[in-house]
PDB file of C-alpha atoms in Angstrom:
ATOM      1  CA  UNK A  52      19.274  -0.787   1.434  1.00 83.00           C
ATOM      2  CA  UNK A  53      15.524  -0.818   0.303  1.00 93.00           C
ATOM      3  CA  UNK A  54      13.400   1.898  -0.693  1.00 95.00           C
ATOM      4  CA  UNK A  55       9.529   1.659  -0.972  1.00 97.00           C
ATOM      5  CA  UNK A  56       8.440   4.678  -3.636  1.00 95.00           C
ATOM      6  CA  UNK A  57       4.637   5.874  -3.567  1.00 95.00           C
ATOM      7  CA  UNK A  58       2.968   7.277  -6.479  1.00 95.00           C
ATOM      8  CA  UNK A  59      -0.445   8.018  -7.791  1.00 97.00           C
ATOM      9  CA  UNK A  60      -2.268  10.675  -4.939  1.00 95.00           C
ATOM     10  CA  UNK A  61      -3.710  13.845  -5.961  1.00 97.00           C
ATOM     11  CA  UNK A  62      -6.913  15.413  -5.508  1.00 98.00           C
ATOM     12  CA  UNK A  63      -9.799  14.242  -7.443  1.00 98.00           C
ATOM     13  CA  UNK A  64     -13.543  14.511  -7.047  1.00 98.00           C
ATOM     14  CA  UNK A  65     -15.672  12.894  -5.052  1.00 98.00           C
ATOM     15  CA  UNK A  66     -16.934   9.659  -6.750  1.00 98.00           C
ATOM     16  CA  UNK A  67     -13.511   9.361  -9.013  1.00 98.00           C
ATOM     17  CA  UNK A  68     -10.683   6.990  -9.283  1.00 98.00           C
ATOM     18  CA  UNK A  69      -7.422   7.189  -8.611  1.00 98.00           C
ATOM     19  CA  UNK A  70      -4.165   4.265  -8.864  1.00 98.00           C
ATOM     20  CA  UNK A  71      -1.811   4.151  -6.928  1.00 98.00           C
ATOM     21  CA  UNK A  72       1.387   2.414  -6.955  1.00 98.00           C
ATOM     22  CA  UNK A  73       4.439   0.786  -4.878  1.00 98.00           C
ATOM     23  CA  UNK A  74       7.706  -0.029  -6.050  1.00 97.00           C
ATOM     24  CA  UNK A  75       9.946  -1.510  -3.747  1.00 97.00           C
ATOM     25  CA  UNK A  76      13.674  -1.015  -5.095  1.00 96.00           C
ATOM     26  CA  UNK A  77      17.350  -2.524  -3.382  1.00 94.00           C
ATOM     27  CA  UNK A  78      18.864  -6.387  -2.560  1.00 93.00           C
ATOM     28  CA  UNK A  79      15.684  -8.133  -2.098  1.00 94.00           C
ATOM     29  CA  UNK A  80      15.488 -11.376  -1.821  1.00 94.00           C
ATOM     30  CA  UNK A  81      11.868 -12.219  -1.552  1.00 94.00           C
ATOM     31  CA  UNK A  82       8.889 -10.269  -0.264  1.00 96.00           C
ATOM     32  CA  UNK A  83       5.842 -11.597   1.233  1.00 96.00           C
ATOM     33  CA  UNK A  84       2.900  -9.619   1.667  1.00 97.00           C
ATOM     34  CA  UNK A  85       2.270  -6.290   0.681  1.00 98.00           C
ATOM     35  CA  UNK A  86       0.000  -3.747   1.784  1.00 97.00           C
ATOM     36  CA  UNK A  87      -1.316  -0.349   1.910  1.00 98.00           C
ATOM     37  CA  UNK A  88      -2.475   1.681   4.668  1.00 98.00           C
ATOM     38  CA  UNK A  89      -3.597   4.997   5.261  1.00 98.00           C
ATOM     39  CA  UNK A  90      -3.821   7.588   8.106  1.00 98.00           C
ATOM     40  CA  UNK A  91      -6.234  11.040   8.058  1.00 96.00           C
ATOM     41  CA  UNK A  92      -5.133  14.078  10.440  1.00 91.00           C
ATOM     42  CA  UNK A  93      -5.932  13.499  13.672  1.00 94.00           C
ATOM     43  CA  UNK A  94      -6.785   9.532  13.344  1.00 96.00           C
ATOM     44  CA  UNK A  95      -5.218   6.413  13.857  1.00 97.00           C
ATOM     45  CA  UNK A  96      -3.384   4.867  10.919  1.00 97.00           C
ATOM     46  CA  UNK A  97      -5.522   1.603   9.531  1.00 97.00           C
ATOM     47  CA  UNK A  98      -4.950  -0.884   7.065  1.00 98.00           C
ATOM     48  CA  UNK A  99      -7.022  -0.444   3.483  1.00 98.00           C
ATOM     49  CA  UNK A 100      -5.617  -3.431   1.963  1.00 98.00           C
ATOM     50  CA  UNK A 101      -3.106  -6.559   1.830  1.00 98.00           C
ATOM     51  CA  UNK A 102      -1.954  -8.916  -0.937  1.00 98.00           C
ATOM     52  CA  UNK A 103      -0.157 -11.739  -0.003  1.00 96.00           C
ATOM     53  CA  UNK A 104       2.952 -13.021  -3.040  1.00 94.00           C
ATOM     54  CA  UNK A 105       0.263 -15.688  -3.899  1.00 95.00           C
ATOM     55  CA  UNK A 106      -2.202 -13.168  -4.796  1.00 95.00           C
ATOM     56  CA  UNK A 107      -4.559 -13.794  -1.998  1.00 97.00           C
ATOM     57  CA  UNK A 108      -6.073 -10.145  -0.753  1.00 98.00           C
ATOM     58  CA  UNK A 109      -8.166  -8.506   2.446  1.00 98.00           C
ATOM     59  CA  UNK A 110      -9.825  -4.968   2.518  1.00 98.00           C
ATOM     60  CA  UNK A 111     -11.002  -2.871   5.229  1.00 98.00           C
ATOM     61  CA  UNK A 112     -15.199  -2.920   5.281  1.00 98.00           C
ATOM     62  CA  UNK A 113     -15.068   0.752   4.323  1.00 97.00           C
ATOM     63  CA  UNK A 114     -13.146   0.073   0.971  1.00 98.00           C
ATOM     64  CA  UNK A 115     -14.405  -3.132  -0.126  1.00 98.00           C
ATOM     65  CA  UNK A 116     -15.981  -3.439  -3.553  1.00 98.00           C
ATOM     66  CA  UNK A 117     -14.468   0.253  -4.051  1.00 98.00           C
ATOM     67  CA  UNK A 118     -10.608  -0.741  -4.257  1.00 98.00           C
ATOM     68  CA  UNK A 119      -8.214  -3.007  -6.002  1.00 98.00           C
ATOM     69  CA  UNK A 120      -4.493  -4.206  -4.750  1.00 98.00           C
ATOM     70  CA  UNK A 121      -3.051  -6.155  -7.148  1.00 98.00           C
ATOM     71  CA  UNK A 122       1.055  -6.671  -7.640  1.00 97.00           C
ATOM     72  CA  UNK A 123       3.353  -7.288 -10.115  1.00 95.00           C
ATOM     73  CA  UNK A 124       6.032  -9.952  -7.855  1.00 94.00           C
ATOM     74  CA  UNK A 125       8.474  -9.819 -11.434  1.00 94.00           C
ATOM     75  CA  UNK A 126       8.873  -6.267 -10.527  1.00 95.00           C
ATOM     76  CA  UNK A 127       8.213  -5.953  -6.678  1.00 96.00           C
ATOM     77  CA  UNK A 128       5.694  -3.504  -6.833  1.00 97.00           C
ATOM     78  CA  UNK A 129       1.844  -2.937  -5.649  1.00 97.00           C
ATOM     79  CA  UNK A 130      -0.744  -0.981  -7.383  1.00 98.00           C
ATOM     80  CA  UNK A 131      -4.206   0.470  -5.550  1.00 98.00           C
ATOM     81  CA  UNK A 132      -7.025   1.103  -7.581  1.00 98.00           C
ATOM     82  CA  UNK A 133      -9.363   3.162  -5.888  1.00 98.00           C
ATOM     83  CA  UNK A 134     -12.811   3.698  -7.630  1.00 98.00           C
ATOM     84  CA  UNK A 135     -16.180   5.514  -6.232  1.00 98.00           C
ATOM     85  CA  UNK A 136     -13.990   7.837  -3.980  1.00 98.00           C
ATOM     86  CA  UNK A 137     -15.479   9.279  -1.305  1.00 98.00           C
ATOM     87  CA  UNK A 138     -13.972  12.638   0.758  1.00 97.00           C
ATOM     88  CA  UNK A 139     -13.479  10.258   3.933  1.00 96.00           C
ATOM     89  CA  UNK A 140     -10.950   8.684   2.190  1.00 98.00           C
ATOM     90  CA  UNK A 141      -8.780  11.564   2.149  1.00 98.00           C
ATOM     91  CA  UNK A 142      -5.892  10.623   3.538  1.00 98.00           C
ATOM     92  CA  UNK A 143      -1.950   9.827   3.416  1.00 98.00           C
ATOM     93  CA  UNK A 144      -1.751   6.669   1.681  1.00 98.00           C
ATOM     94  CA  UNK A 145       1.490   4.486   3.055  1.00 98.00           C
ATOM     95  CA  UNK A 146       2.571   1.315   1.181  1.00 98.00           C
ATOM     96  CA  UNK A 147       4.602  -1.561   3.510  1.00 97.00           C
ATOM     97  CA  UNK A 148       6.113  -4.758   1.988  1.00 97.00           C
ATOM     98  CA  UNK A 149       7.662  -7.725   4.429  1.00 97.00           C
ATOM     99  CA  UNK A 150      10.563  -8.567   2.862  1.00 95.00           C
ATOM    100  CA  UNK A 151      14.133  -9.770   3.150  1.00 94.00           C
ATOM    101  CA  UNK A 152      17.039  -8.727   1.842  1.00 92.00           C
ATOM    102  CA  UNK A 153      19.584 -10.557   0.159  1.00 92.00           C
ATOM    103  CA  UNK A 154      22.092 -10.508   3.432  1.00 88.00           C
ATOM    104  CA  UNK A 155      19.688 -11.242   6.429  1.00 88.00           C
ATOM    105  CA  UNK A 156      18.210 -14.261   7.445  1.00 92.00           C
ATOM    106  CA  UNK A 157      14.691 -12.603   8.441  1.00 93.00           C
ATOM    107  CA  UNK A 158      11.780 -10.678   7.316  1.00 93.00           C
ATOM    108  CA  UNK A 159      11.061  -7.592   7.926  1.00 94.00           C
ATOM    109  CA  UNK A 160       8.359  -4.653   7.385  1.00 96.00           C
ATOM    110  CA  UNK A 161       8.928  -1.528   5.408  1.00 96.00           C
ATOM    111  CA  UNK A 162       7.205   1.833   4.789  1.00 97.00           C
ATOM    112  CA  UNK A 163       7.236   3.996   2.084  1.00 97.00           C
ATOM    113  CA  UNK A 164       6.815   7.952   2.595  1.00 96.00           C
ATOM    114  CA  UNK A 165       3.665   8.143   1.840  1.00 96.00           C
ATOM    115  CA  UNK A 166       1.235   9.696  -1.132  1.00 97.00           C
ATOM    116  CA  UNK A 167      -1.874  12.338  -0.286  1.00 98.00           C
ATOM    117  CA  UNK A 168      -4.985  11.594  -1.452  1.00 98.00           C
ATOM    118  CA  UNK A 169      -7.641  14.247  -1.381  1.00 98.00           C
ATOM    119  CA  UNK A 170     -11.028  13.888  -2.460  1.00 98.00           C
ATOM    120  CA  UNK A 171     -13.689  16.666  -2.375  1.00 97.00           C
ATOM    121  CA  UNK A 172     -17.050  16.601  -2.656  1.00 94.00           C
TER     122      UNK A 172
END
């Protein structure tokens, strides 16, 4: 019924840039905040950044002043755009939205697949 699509990893260098996006596709009929997260081999998965539909945004310490979320809510999607990259942020990059459908009364979180970012140094 909905479908959250990644885009944008790859490898890159450290102290490059990479953007990433989100599309969330299906019968939506509103979505609140959206988010991206990521989660390196062998750790925990942790949150990298939020934007609420009004635009308002949080970052994790280790990302802040390096990243970007921004969204488009016309076309109910998120973009990332990561800047200075450093190798610890190597990691599978998840996008979530908190949304409802068109036939439910409630909200509810979705994840996309996921996108690999790799960045050596």
């Amino acid at each position: 019924q909905v479908q959250l699509v990644e885009s944008g990893g790859g490898l890159v260098q450290a102290g490059g840039s990479l953007r990433l996006s989100c599309a969330a596709s299906g019968s939506i009929f509103s979505i609140n905040a959206m988010g991206w997260y990521r989660q390196a081999p062998g750790k925990e998965r942790e949150l990298v950044a939020v934007i609420t539909s009004a635009g308002s945004t949080t970052y994790a310490d280790s990302v802040k002043g390096r990243f970007t979320i921004s969204r488009d809510n016309a076309k109910n999607t998120a973009n990332l755009q990561m800047n200075s990259l450093k190798p610890e942020d190597t990691a599978v990059y998840l996008c979530n939205a908190d949304l409802r459908l068109s036939n439910e009364r409630y909200t509810y979180r979705y994840w996309g697949q996921g996108t690999q970012v790799t960045v050596s140094s």
